[in-house]
Amino acid sequence: MSWTSRLPRPTRRRVIAASAVVVLLAGLVGWSAWPERAGWTSQDKMITVLSGPERNESVTLDARLYLPRDRDGKVPAVLLAHGFGGTKESMSDDAESLAGRGYAVLTYTAEGFGRSGGQIHLNSPDYEIRDAQGLLDWLAARPEIETDAAGDPRVGVVGGSYGGALALMLAGQDPRVDAIVPSITWNDLTNVFLPQSADTSATGVFKKGWAGVFFGNGGAVPSAETLRGPSAPPAGVTIDPACGRFAADVCRAYLDVATSGDPDQSTLDLLRRSSPAATVGQIKAPTLLIQGAVDTLFPLSEADANARSIAATGTTVRVAWFTGGHDGGVGPQTDQDRVKFLTAQWLDHYVKGEGEAPSDSFTYSRVAGFSALDRGLVTNGYSDDAYPGLGGTGSTTVTLQGPAQPIANPPNGNPGTLSSLPGTGGRLSELLSGVAADIPGQHATFESEPVTKAIDVVGSPTVQLRAASPTGEATLFVKLYDVDQSGAETLSAGLVAPVRLTGLPASLEESEVRTVRLPAIVRQIDAGHTVRVVVATTDQAFLSPVEPATYTVQAGAQMTLPTVVGEPIANPQTIWRYVLGALIVVLAVGLAVLLLVRRRRLRRQHTPTDPEHAGTPLVVKGLRKAYGDGFVAVEEISFTVQRGQVVGLLGPNGAGKTTTLRVLMGLTMPTAGEALVFGHKLVPGSPVLSRVGALVEGPGFLPHLTGLENLRAYWKATGRPWEDARFDEALEIAGLGDSVHRRTKKYSHGMRQRLAIAQAMLGLPELLVLDEPTDGLDPPQIAEMRRVLKRYATDGRAVLVSSHLLAEVEQTCTHAVVVNKGRIVASGPVEEIVGESPSVQIEVSDVPAAERVLGELGVRSVLPDGPSGLIVDMNGTPRSEVVASLVRAGVAVDRVVPRRRLEDAFLALVGENSRGSGDR
Amino acid sequence: MSVDVSGATGYRPSRTLPIWAEVRRQASRRRTQIGLGFMAVLPLIILIAFEFDSGGGDDDNGGAFGSLVDLATSGGLNFALFCLAVSAGFLLVVVVALFCGDTVASEASWGSLRYLLAVPVPRARLLAVKLIVALAYSAVALAVLTGVGLLAGTLRYGWHPLGSTIAAEIAPGAGLLRLLGIAGYLAVTMLVVAGLAFLLGVMTDAPLGAVGGAVMIWILSSILDQITALGAIRNALPTHYSDAWMGLLSTPVQVDDLVKGAISAIVYATICWGVAFWRFTRKDVTS
């Protein structure tokens, strides 16, 4: 069968349903794809501000002002500052989102970047900060912007990294700022680029990896492509190949520190001047500090220093950490959402004056694992009542074991250990599983016993360290690994503690004990894991001494791990759990209601609908069946089957017999009319069908079961008592002998037919409906079947047989119903129909002569029947007279056969249209 | 309940086609036996395949999850997990589609459906019994796969903690719970396949069409889910959360996607079954 023939015909209902689905789908897709009308407008401006120590150097800044589209009156403003190497374009997403919240947002490209003029002074108070003050003036002059006083706009400053430091320094320098949200930024560049993790005043270790990235980013000579692009520097800017757009003093400072790793005082001064540390104590604007835990450039300690300085003056400050940063990127979605929420809440309260005051709680997140779907990180958020600093709210001490070990510093620090990949950004998963690989001979290991219960480390762990060096100096890198049971070690976020010790003795016994503060981390060290402290001589992210040397190091026995046990932040995703619960409850209730309704409906079916016919096996009244495509299989059929009758439903193929029987079996719904079985109206599944046995449209058996198993499986499905089945009688009728133990798929057509009749007779139903029962049977079996059916109809039972064979109906049935083209053409007792008919069939030698003679006799009609035959409706004329008249007229009569009514009726139909009217 | 006066003696609609009769009807079928048998044999085939492993250096390209295969021989739990993971994408889908799609369609193609309806087994009851039994066989298939995998893996590789590279090793006891949770979640995601196959099985008389159709829709959905350009539309795909069981391997377990996946699967299955019942209780059975 081809697939096309299985396609449903396009009826009106189907077309409407299909169109509705198409329209709905198109609507959904269109609705989701339709661009949302932005809630803001924007305009690009070139704003010229006066900058420089003397406020006499004019700098043109490439800026863009976003305004909320629907605003009534003046709106508060937000100044958005970009990160190092970015332009105003890098802030467009944040700007649009804030503008959508009802803020006027000013983004701009900082001096020395993109299309803005000027040079990079590294957030110098005289340049970049002055520029930003100029922008505050500009904002205050705009008519759309709300002001606190003349020249004092209501404004918050938001920025990350370079922009974050600008926010801090601007708030420290200009009291007009109302609130700031600096993120992933620094406190003191000398600590950033020359970190020192030990409690000593010696200059730290130069963070060459990041410094190079930092400097290269802004200092690189723009490529030809950039020069043609929209962020090309303005004409007239001269670019020094060594310093790029850096100001000369910044460039000189970089070259100084990057060459020797030991900066001179003027470099240190410049770095300090470019740091919020100097002015952060003057900040009065409420400050929300957001710092990333996966950040080897500006680690959590930078935000901690800012927070402590700001809080010391009584200014409101709040701290939040997220799993991301210069190494980790923006972090997982939950963290982005939290940061976004905190920022909006902060600005809404302190700038717009809406919403309750944000609490002081400290929020952070810890990696929980990988998302199974997008393979990104999944973090859990936690909160604690107040910011605990880097020391945690509690602490756990673990005991480290390991002897003093000699470790070698290779010349020029090469080969060097790899712990992080500065500037690659976003490679969070690699960093979390640790790129670290310590080089043999260059590191000492001190390890704890497996911890007995999980430790929630939040903050900076501390460890004691003693070192001896023949040169008197040592550059060391202290790392904390979390080692699992299988020995896999993880360096949290790739963070290391660089230590530079000076004035060291040659032997360990004389050396002083130093306390090393490791970088702050957020990590759960699971039960059974060990804590491993590694002291290495090299790290590729840092500058190590040129001269080779061998140090001896010994870590102290006690390591302190700061801990915070935060409250898990309710995950908004948990709402889905309630949705799931509600869904299951709704479905359960819905199912229960459906079952109840159904049970009630079933009970209603039990009462007879027509008591008048309660004793009649079958009454069919005005049955009509039209299919969805307009084909009418049954026009109108009415007949009755009484007890004791064997009724034959006779008709040519396609007369509508099978459709009628299908309706009687509850397989097909009639379009009109009804069938009553023992007074019960038949609908699909009517319980009264259990009093009917059926063979409709051939047998249907499970091919893998034997004949007997099929009968048993069928009876099992009826759920009726086993002893009511009368298997023996049924099997006798089937007459299959030992073949009942063979699988039905091996049966011949006739065997299957007999088995199907036996199945129909299981339980001796009061009404037996058989569709073409003798199909496939041989003559002796047919004869036997006739006897069986006649016998069956005794005892008040009834049989309805359909057939297209006249002889069969005539010999088997007591009554007959002749149908054609969906209508009844004759019905009644077989003897009555079969009785004498007014017509005869005559075969004559001369047909035209005979017709003439017959015409004179006054018969009702004469129809030709074959080359020499005539069918004559006698109209009461005796047959003998007809023959005599023909013979007298010289027409030889070969045969005179009286016709019977049933044959008349049947042949009339078949003769007129033996092709039937299609498959009914 | 009142005495049923309209039906034959001993006939009650609620007693027709008893569950156990349907179970036996299906159990006698070759496809049921092969389906369940294959579920039992698959872990053994995998086990034998691992025995041939010479330890050659395949380059690891699956990231954090590619290591499931490396860990498969580390213990019975991991072996069973591996068996589940490799079957989840296709084999389980086919088996579930077979059990659920074929159950009504095959009766229709044999012609035995009309005799069941003429018993009469009420149509809704017929579908309900068929569905319950098909789901039960699907559950048995999953249980056999997990059970044999666990048994064979434990006998061969021992009873060790459940390892994954996502999180720390999970102790055997907790690991067994996680494994059962994963099997349970897979069972829930398979409801979509069960729903689709059952619906198609009711709509068509061709058992192969129903089974193949459901598998094809599943694969199509999986392909669409790979296309990130579809954005949020992907969340509505029936296969979108099919890998969320991996969340059960991390510590603490990540159940958010599991919950969403369960919602998605239940909604899809409910819609499919609802349409199947609605259609079947109204249509003319012409087979």
JSON list of C-alpha atoms in Angstrom, two decimals, chain A residues 568-627:
[
{"chain": "A", "resi": 568, "resn": "PRO", "atom": "CA", "xyz": [21.94, 29.22, 50.09]},
{"chain": "A", "resi": 569, "resn": "ILE", "atom": "CA", "xyz": [20.22, 31.84, 47.97]},
{"chain": "A", "resi": 570, "resn": "ALA", "atom": "CA", "xyz": [16.85, 30.60, 46.84]},
{"chain": "A", "resi": 571, "resn": "ASN", "atom": "CA", "xyz": [17.30, 29.61, 43.26]},
{"chain": "A", "resi": 572, "resn": "PRO", "atom": "CA", "xyz": [14.53, 31.11, 41.13]},
{"chain": "A", "resi": 573, "resn": "GLN", "atom": "CA", "xyz": [14.59, 27.85, 39.23]},
{"chain": "A", "resi": 574, "resn": "THR", "atom": "CA", "xyz": [13.01, 26.10, 42.22]},
{"chain": "A", "resi": 575, "resn": "ILE", "atom": "CA", "xyz": [9.72, 27.55, 41.06]},
{"chain": "A", "resi": 576, "resn": "TRP", "atom": "CA", "xyz": [9.71, 24.81, 38.46]},
{"chain": "A", "resi": 577, "resn": "ARG", "atom": "CA", "xyz": [9.56, 22.21, 41.20]},
{"chain": "A", "resi": 578, "resn": "TYR", "atom": "CA", "xyz": [6.27, 23.66, 42.31]},
{"chain": "A", "resi": 579, "resn": "VAL", "atom": "CA", "xyz": [5.15, 23.77, 38.70]},
{"chain": "A", "resi": 580, "resn": "LEU", "atom": "CA", "xyz": [5.98, 20.09, 38.39]},
{"chain": "A", "resi": 581, "resn": "GLY", "atom": "CA", "xyz": [4.15, 19.27, 41.59]},
{"chain": "A", "resi": 582, "resn": "ALA", "atom": "CA", "xyz": [1.12, 21.27, 40.49]},
{"chain": "A", "resi": 583, "resn": "LEU", "atom": "CA", "xyz": [1.18, 19.63, 37.08]},
{"chain": "A", "resi": 584, "resn": "ILE", "atom": "CA", "xyz": [1.15, 16.16, 38.59]},
{"chain": "A", "resi": 585, "resn": "VAL", "atom": "CA", "xyz": [-1.66, 17.07, 40.98]},
{"chain": "A", "resi": 586, "resn": "VAL", "atom": "CA", "xyz": [-3.71, 18.61, 38.17]},
{"chain": "A", "resi": 587, "resn": "LEU", "atom": "CA", "xyz": [-3.21, 15.56, 36.00]},
{"chain": "A", "resi": 588, "resn": "ALA", "atom": "CA", "xyz": [-4.11, 13.20, 38.83]},
{"chain": "A", "resi": 589, "resn": "VAL", "atom": "CA", "xyz": [-7.26, 15.14, 39.65]},
{"chain": "A", "resi": 590, "resn": "GLY", "atom": "CA", "xyz": [-8.17, 15.43, 35.98]},
{"chain": "A", "resi": 591, "resn": "LEU", "atom": "CA", "xyz": [-7.73, 11.70, 35.53]},
{"chain": "A", "resi": 592, "resn": "ALA", "atom": "CA", "xyz": [-9.84, 10.94, 38.58]},
{"chain": "A", "resi": 593, "resn": "VAL", "atom": "CA", "xyz": [-12.62, 13.21, 37.34]},
{"chain": "A", "resi": 594, "resn": "LEU", "atom": "CA", "xyz": [-12.50, 11.61, 33.90]},
{"chain": "A", "resi": 595, "resn": "LEU", "atom": "CA", "xyz": [-12.75, 8.13, 35.40]},
{"chain": "A", "resi": 596, "resn": "LEU", "atom": "CA", "xyz": [-15.70, 9.14, 37.56]},
{"chain": "A", "resi": 597, "resn": "VAL", "atom": "CA", "xyz": [-17.54, 10.69, 34.64]},
{"chain": "A", "resi": 598, "resn": "ARG", "atom": "CA", "xyz": [-16.88, 7.64, 32.54]},
{"chain": "A", "resi": 599, "resn": "ARG", "atom": "CA", "xyz": [-18.09, 5.25, 35.22]},
{"chain": "A", "resi": 600, "resn": "ARG", "atom": "CA", "xyz": [-21.30, 7.22, 35.53]},
{"chain": "A", "resi": 601, "resn": "ARG", "atom": "CA", "xyz": [-21.81, 7.18, 31.80]},
{"chain": "A", "resi": 602, "resn": "LEU", "atom": "CA", "xyz": [-21.19, 3.44, 31.65]},
{"chain": "A", "resi": 603, "resn": "ARG", "atom": "CA", "xyz": [-23.85, 2.86, 34.29]},
{"chain": "A", "resi": 604, "resn": "ARG", "atom": "CA", "xyz": [-26.34, 4.78, 32.22]},
{"chain": "A", "resi": 605, "resn": "GLN", "atom": "CA", "xyz": [-25.77, 2.47, 29.28]},
{"chain": "A", "resi": 606, "resn": "HIS", "atom": "CA", "xyz": [-27.02, -0.48, 31.30]},
{"chain": "A", "resi": 607, "resn": "THR", "atom": "CA", "xyz": [-30.67, 0.50, 31.17]},
{"chain": "A", "resi": 608, "resn": "PRO", "atom": "CA", "xyz": [-32.56, -0.58, 28.05]},
{"chain": "A", "resi": 609, "resn": "THR", "atom": "CA", "xyz": [-33.29, 2.41, 25.89]},
{"chain": "A", "resi": 610, "resn": "ASP", "atom": "CA", "xyz": [-36.26, 0.83, 24.12]},
{"chain": "A", "resi": 611, "resn": "PRO", "atom": "CA", "xyz": [-38.16, -1.73, 26.25]},
{"chain": "A", "resi": 612, "resn": "GLU", "atom": "CA", "xyz": [-40.48, -2.46, 23.34]},
{"chain": "A", "resi": 613, "resn": "HIS", "atom": "CA", "xyz": [-37.69, -4.25, 21.53]},
{"chain": "A", "resi": 614, "resn": "ALA", "atom": "CA", "xyz": [-36.08, -5.80, 24.59]},
{"chain": "A", "resi": 615, "resn": "GLY", "atom": "CA", "xyz": [-36.80, -9.28, 23.31]},
{"chain": "A", "resi": 616, "resn": "THR", "atom": "CA", "xyz": [-35.78, -8.65, 19.72]},
{"chain": "A", "resi": 617, "resn": "PRO", "atom": "CA", "xyz": [-32.22, -9.58, 18.88]},
{"chain": "A", "resi": 618, "resn": "LEU", "atom": "CA", "xyz": [-31.81, -6.84, 16.30]},
{"chain": "A", "resi": 619, "resn": "VAL", "atom": "CA", "xyz": [-33.78, -3.90, 15.06]},
{"chain": "A", "resi": 620, "resn": "VAL", "atom": "CA", "xyz": [-32.15, -1.63, 12.50]},
{"chain": "A", "resi": 621, "resn": "LYS", "atom": "CA", "xyz": [-33.97, 1.62, 11.88]},
{"chain": "A", "resi": 622, "resn": "GLY", "atom": "CA", "xyz": [-33.19, 4.01, 9.08]},
{"chain": "A", "resi": 623, "resn": "LEU", "atom": "CA", "xyz": [-29.48, 3.37, 9.24]},
{"chain": "A", "resi": 624, "resn": "ARG", "atom": "CA", "xyz": [-27.33, 5.71, 7.20]},
{"chain": "A", "resi": 625, "resn": "LYS", "atom": "CA", "xyz": [-23.60, 6.01, 6.97]},
{"chain": "A", "resi": 626, "resn": "ALA", "atom": "CA", "xyz": [-21.88, 8.77, 5.10]},
{"chain": "A", "resi": 627, "resn": "TYR", "atom": "CA", "xyz": [-18.11, 9.05, 5.35]}
]
